[in-house]
GROMACS .gro file of C-alpha atoms in nm:
model
  246
    1MET     CA    1  -2.117   1.806   3.995
    2ILE     CA    2  -1.830   1.611   4.152
    3ALA     CA    3  -1.937   1.288   3.984
    4SER     CA    4  -1.971   1.466   3.652
    5ARG     CA    5  -1.623   1.612   3.673
    6ALA     CA    6  -1.480   1.275   3.779
    7SER     CA    7  -1.625   1.114   3.463
    8HIS     CA    8  -1.463   1.368   3.230
    9PRO     CA    9  -1.125   1.189   3.207
   10ARG     CA   10  -1.289   0.860   3.118
   11TRP     CA   11  -1.497   1.006   2.840
   12PHE     CA   12  -1.208   1.224   2.725
   13TYR     CA   13  -0.975   0.929   2.678
   14THR     CA   14  -1.250   0.720   2.509
   15ILE     CA   15  -1.332   0.999   2.261
   16ALA     CA   16  -0.964   1.086   2.200
   17SER     CA   17  -0.886   0.720   2.130
   18LEU     CA   18  -1.189   0.700   1.899
   19VAL     CA   19  -1.057   1.000   1.707
   20LEU     CA   20  -0.722   0.820   1.666
   21LEU     CA   21  -0.900   0.505   1.547
   22ILE     CA   22  -1.092   0.706   1.286
   23ILE     CA   23  -0.766   0.867   1.166
   24THR     CA   24  -0.612   0.522   1.138
   25LEU     CA   25  -0.904   0.400   0.929
   26LEU     CA   26  -0.888   0.707   0.705
   27GLY     CA   27  -0.511   0.697   0.658
   28PHE     CA   28  -0.507   0.328   0.580
   29GLN     CA   29  -0.837   0.304   0.399
   30GLN     CA   30  -0.670   0.164   0.088
   31PHE     CA   31  -0.513  -0.108   0.300
   32TYR     CA   32  -0.840  -0.198   0.473
   33LEU     CA   33  -1.074  -0.166   0.171
   34GLU     CA   34  -0.853  -0.271  -0.122
   35GLY     CA   35  -0.557  -0.451   0.031
   36LYS     CA   36  -0.323  -0.196  -0.121
   37ALA     CA   37  -0.038   0.024  -0.001
   38PHE     CA   38  -0.037   0.403  -0.027
   39PRO     CA   39  -0.101   0.559  -0.279
   40GLY     CA   40  -0.289   0.271  -0.438
   41ARG     CA   41   0.015   0.051  -0.498
   42PRO     CA   42   0.006  -0.329  -0.449
   43LEU     CA   43   0.157  -0.443  -0.121
   44THR     CA   44   0.527  -0.509  -0.191
   45PRO     CA   45   0.552  -0.890  -0.230
   46PRO     CA   46   0.873  -0.947  -0.027
   47ILE     CA   47   0.730  -0.774   0.278
   48ARG     CA   48   0.354  -0.828   0.222
   49PRO     CA   49   0.310  -1.074   0.515
   50LEU     CA   50   0.501  -0.840   0.745
   51ILE     CA   51   0.286  -0.540   0.642
   52ILE     CA   52  -0.034  -0.737   0.705
   53THR     CA   53   0.089  -0.868   1.040
   54HIS     CA   54   0.192  -0.522   1.160
   55GLY     CA   55  -0.131  -0.374   1.033
   56VAL     CA   56  -0.346  -0.627   1.215
   57LEU     CA   57  -0.156  -0.579   1.543
   58MET     CA   58  -0.187  -0.201   1.514
   59THR     CA   59  -0.562  -0.222   1.438
   60VAL     CA   60  -0.624  -0.442   1.742
   61TRP     CA   61  -0.425  -0.194   1.954
   62MET     CA   62  -0.638   0.099   1.840
   63LEU     CA   63  -0.962  -0.093   1.907
   64LEU     CA   64  -0.834  -0.189   2.251
   65ALA     CA   65  -0.745   0.176   2.322
   66VAL     CA   66  -1.108   0.271   2.269
   67ALA     CA   67  -1.244  -0.016   2.476
   68GLN     CA   68  -1.018   0.020   2.781
   69PRO     CA   69  -1.146   0.350   2.926
   70LEU     CA   70  -1.503   0.233   2.855
   71LEU     CA   71  -1.443  -0.074   3.067
   72VAL     CA   72  -1.318   0.140   3.352
   73ALA     CA   73  -1.623   0.368   3.322
   74ALA     CA   74  -1.845   0.060   3.333
   75GLY     CA   75  -1.675  -0.068   3.647
   76ARG     CA   76  -1.516  -0.365   3.468
   77LYS     CA   77  -1.169  -0.308   3.611
   78ARG     CA   78  -1.075  -0.677   3.627
   79LEU     CA   79  -1.143  -0.716   3.253
   80HIS     CA   80  -0.959  -0.388   3.195
   81MET     CA   81  -0.651  -0.529   3.366
   82ARG     CA   82  -0.668  -0.861   3.180
   83LEU     CA   83  -0.692  -0.681   2.847
   84GLY     CA   84  -0.406  -0.458   2.965
   85ARG     CA   85  -0.183  -0.767   2.966
   86LEU     CA   86  -0.294  -0.839   2.613
   87GLY     CA   87  -0.211  -0.478   2.525
   88ALA     CA   88   0.140  -0.518   2.661
   89VAL     CA   89   0.196  -0.829   2.444
   90LEU     CA   90   0.050  -0.646   2.146
   91ALA     CA   91   0.289  -0.355   2.204
   92VAL     CA   92   0.588  -0.589   2.196
   93GLY     CA   93   0.464  -0.735   1.868
   94ILE     CA   94   0.408  -0.388   1.725
   95VAL     CA   95   0.757  -0.271   1.816
   96VAL     CA   96   0.925  -0.583   1.675
   97THR     CA   97   0.728  -0.586   1.348
   98GLY     CA   98   0.749  -0.207   1.316
   99CYS     CA   99   1.128  -0.200   1.341
  100TRP     CA  100   1.155  -0.500   1.108
  101LEU     CA  101   0.918  -0.342   0.857
  102GLY     CA  102   1.091  -0.006   0.870
  103VAL     CA  103   1.427  -0.157   0.784
  104ALA     CA  104   1.289  -0.393   0.519
  105ALA     CA  105   1.094  -0.110   0.349
  106ALA     CA  106   1.405   0.112   0.339
  107ARG     CA  107   1.594  -0.163   0.162
  108LEU     CA  108   1.333  -0.168  -0.116
  109MET     CA  109   1.308   0.209  -0.168
  110ALA     CA  110   1.472   0.370  -0.470
  111PRO     CA  111   1.775   0.578  -0.360
  112GLU     CA  112   1.638   0.889  -0.529
  113MET     CA  113   1.303   0.866  -0.349
  114ARG     CA  114   1.217   1.144  -0.103
  115LEU     CA  115   0.959   1.126   0.179
  116PHE     CA  116   0.902   1.448   0.380
  117GLY     CA  117   1.227   1.573   0.226
  118LEU     CA  118   1.423   1.273   0.356
  119THR     CA  119   1.628   1.009   0.175
  120PRO     CA  120   1.525   0.645   0.231
  121LYS     CA  121   1.805   0.600   0.487
  122GLU     CA  122   1.708   0.916   0.671
  123PHE     CA  123   1.333   0.837   0.659
  124MET     CA  124   1.397   0.494   0.808
  125ALA     CA  125   1.433   0.671   1.145
  126VAL     CA  126   1.066   0.775   1.127
  127PRO     CA  127   0.915   0.425   1.150
  128VAL     CA  128   1.199   0.257   1.337
  129VAL     CA  129   1.265   0.514   1.610
  130GLY     CA  130   0.901   0.618   1.607
  131VAL     CA  131   0.782   0.269   1.699
  132VAL     CA  132   1.044   0.255   1.975
  133VAL     CA  133   0.896   0.578   2.116
  134PHE     CA  134   0.555   0.407   2.104
  135GLY     CA  135   0.702   0.115   2.304
  136LEU     CA  136   0.856   0.350   2.563
  137PHE     CA  137   0.520   0.521   2.619
  138VAL     CA  138   0.355   0.181   2.668
  139LEU     CA  139   0.633   0.081   2.908
  140ALA     CA  140   0.574   0.402   3.108
  141GLY     CA  141   0.203   0.329   3.108
  142VAL     CA  142   0.266  -0.018   3.247
  143ILE     CA  143   0.499   0.113   3.515
  144PHE     CA  144   0.236   0.370   3.622
  145ARG     CA  145  -0.058   0.129   3.586
  146ARG     CA  146  -0.167   0.190   3.946
  147ARG     CA  147  -0.159   0.567   3.900
  148PRO     CA  148  -0.440   0.659   3.658
  149GLU     CA  149  -0.336   1.021   3.634
  150ALA     CA  150  -0.005   0.909   3.478
  151HIS     CA  151  -0.112   0.579   3.318
  152ARG     CA  152  -0.386   0.723   3.098
  153PRO     CA  153  -0.185   1.003   2.928
  154MET     CA  154   0.109   0.767   2.864
  155MET     CA  155  -0.113   0.515   2.692
  156LEU     CA  156  -0.288   0.783   2.487
  157MET     CA  157   0.044   0.926   2.376
  158ALA     CA  158   0.151   0.577   2.272
  159SER     CA  159  -0.155   0.559   2.044
  160LEU     CA  160  -0.104   0.915   1.923
  161SER     CA  161   0.259   0.845   1.828
  162ALA     CA  162   0.141   0.543   1.631
  163VAL     CA  163  -0.099   0.742   1.410
  164ALA     CA  164   0.190   0.931   1.250
  165ALA     CA  165   0.186   0.671   0.974
  166ALA     CA  166  -0.188   0.721   0.911
  167LEU     CA  167  -0.158   1.101   0.913
  168GLY     CA  168   0.133   1.075   0.672
  169ARG     CA  169  -0.105   0.911   0.426
  170LEU     CA  170  -0.335   1.212   0.411
  171PRO     CA  171  -0.179   1.420   0.128
  172SER     CA  172  -0.411   1.719   0.166
  173LEU     CA  173  -0.306   1.756   0.528
  174ASN     CA  174   0.067   1.720   0.469
  175ALA     CA  175   0.061   1.957   0.168
  176ILE     CA  176  -0.010   2.242   0.409
  177TYR     CA  177   0.344   2.241   0.547
  178ALA     CA  178   0.541   2.053   0.279
  179GLY     CA  179   0.863   2.235   0.191
  180THR     CA  180   0.845   2.468   0.494
  181TRP     CA  181   1.066   2.483   0.799
  182TRP     CA  182   0.787   2.301   0.985
  183GLU     CA  183   0.862   1.997   0.773
  184GLN     CA  184   1.233   2.029   0.846
  185GLY     CA  185   1.169   2.044   1.220
  186PHE     CA  186   0.900   1.777   1.250
  187THR     CA  187   0.904   1.582   0.920
  188ALA     CA  188   0.616   1.332   0.941
  189PHE     CA  189   0.526   1.425   1.298
  190LEU     CA  190   0.389   1.781   1.273
  191SER     CA  191   0.026   1.667   1.251
  192VAL     CA  192   0.076   1.435   1.548
  193VAL     CA  193   0.223   1.722   1.759
  194VAL     CA  194  -0.058   1.959   1.664
  195LEU     CA  195  -0.323   1.696   1.749
  196GLY     CA  196  -0.147   1.631   2.080
  197ALA     CA  197  -0.155   2.000   2.163
  198VAL     CA  198  -0.530   2.007   2.089
  199PHE     CA  199  -0.584   1.707   2.317
  200LEU     CA  200  -0.389   1.879   2.595
  201LEU     CA  201  -0.596   2.200   2.561
  202VAL     CA  202  -0.927   2.010   2.561
  203LYS     CA  203  -0.816   1.800   2.862
  204CYS     CA  204  -0.726   2.106   3.067
  205LEU     CA  205  -1.048   2.285   2.972
  206LEU     CA  206  -1.260   1.985   3.069
  207SER     CA  207  -1.089   1.934   3.405
  208ARG     CA  208  -1.052   2.314   3.461
  209ALA     CA  209  -0.699   2.247   3.580
  210TYR     CA  210  -0.349   2.208   3.438
  211ASP     CA  211  -0.281   1.837   3.390
  212ARG     CA  212   0.092   1.809   3.456
  213TRP     CA  213   0.113   1.437   3.367
  214PHE     CA  214  -0.061   1.491   3.036
  215ALA     CA  215   0.157   1.794   2.966
  216PHE     CA  216   0.471   1.595   3.050
  217ALA     CA  217   0.367   1.307   2.820
  218PHE     CA  218   0.292   1.552   2.540
  219ALA     CA  219   0.623   1.733   2.590
  220CYS     CA  220   0.802   1.394   2.558
  221LEU     CA  221   0.614   1.320   2.236
  222ALA     CA  222   0.695   1.663   2.086
  223ALA     CA  223   1.060   1.640   2.192
  224SER     CA  224   1.101   1.287   2.055
  225SER     CA  225   0.947   1.402   1.724
  226MET     CA  226   1.205   1.679   1.688
  227VAL     CA  227   1.492   1.447   1.793
  228ILE     CA  228   1.393   1.198   1.525
  229SER     CA  229   1.348   1.471   1.260
  230PHE     CA  230   1.687   1.632   1.322
  231GLY     CA  231   1.872   1.319   1.434
  232CYS     CA  232   1.798   1.128   1.116
  233LYS     CA  233   2.014   1.377   0.925
  234THR     CA  234   2.324   1.325   1.142
  235SER     CA  235   2.631   1.115   1.065
  236ALA     CA  236   2.554   0.904   1.375
  237TRP     CA  237   2.218   0.797   1.234
  238ASP     CA  238   2.372   0.743   0.889
  239ALA     CA  239   2.626   0.502   1.042
  240PHE     CA  240   2.363   0.319   1.247
  241ALA     CA  241   2.120   0.299   0.949
  242SER     CA  242   2.400   0.162   0.728
  243TYR     CA  243   2.461  -0.105   0.995
  244LEU     CA  244   2.091  -0.201   0.996
  245LEU     CA  245   2.073  -0.212   0.618
  246ARG     CA  246   2.389  -0.409   0.557
   0.00000   0.00000   0.00000
C-alpha cells in the first residue's frame, strides 16, 4: 500500500504531461500535419523561420515533460538530471523565441483584428508575458530541483502555461465562454485555469491529502492569468507595448 501510494505522484505527472502533449498536438495539428498556421493560413513569410523554431523547441519540451517522470519511476535519476539541464536550455530558447515571436506577430496584425476581445497591442501581452510566466515556473522548478514536492508541480505548471496557445486554437472550446465576463477576466487562459483546477483536484484525490505546493503553483498560474488579462488593457501596458513595437 505504501509503495503504491508513493508511485501515484510519478504516474500522475506522467499522465498529466501526456494530456498536455495531446492538447498541443490537437491545437497545432495544422502546423504539424500541413505546415500551416491557424486557421489553415500559410505561415507568415517574414516570421516563418521563427514560428518553426519556436514550435520545434516547444514540441521537444512537451516530449521531455512526459519522459522525465518516467525516468524517475524507472530509477534513471542520473539521466533525468542530465535531461533536466537540456530542459533548462530549452526553456531559455522558448522564452527568447516566444517573446520575439509575440512582438513580431503583433507588428503584422491588422489594427482592426480582435483576439479574445483584445486589440493586437493588447493581445501581445498573452504570448509575451505568458512565455515569461512559463520561464519563471521553470526557474522555480530549477531552484527547487532537490525538493520533488515543489519541483514537480512547478515544472507541470510551466508546461500547462505553455498550452494556452494550443487551447486557443480549439474554436469549439473557446466558443463556450466567448463574449462573457469569463473571457474578460481570463482572455485566452480560462481553459488553462480550468484544466489546472482539474489537475489539482485529481492530485489531491490520488494522494488523499491537500498538496500545498501544487495548490500554490496553481494559484500562481491563475493569478498570473488574471494579471495578464486585466493588465494588457492598462495604459502602462499600452506604453510598454508601444516601446516594443516601435
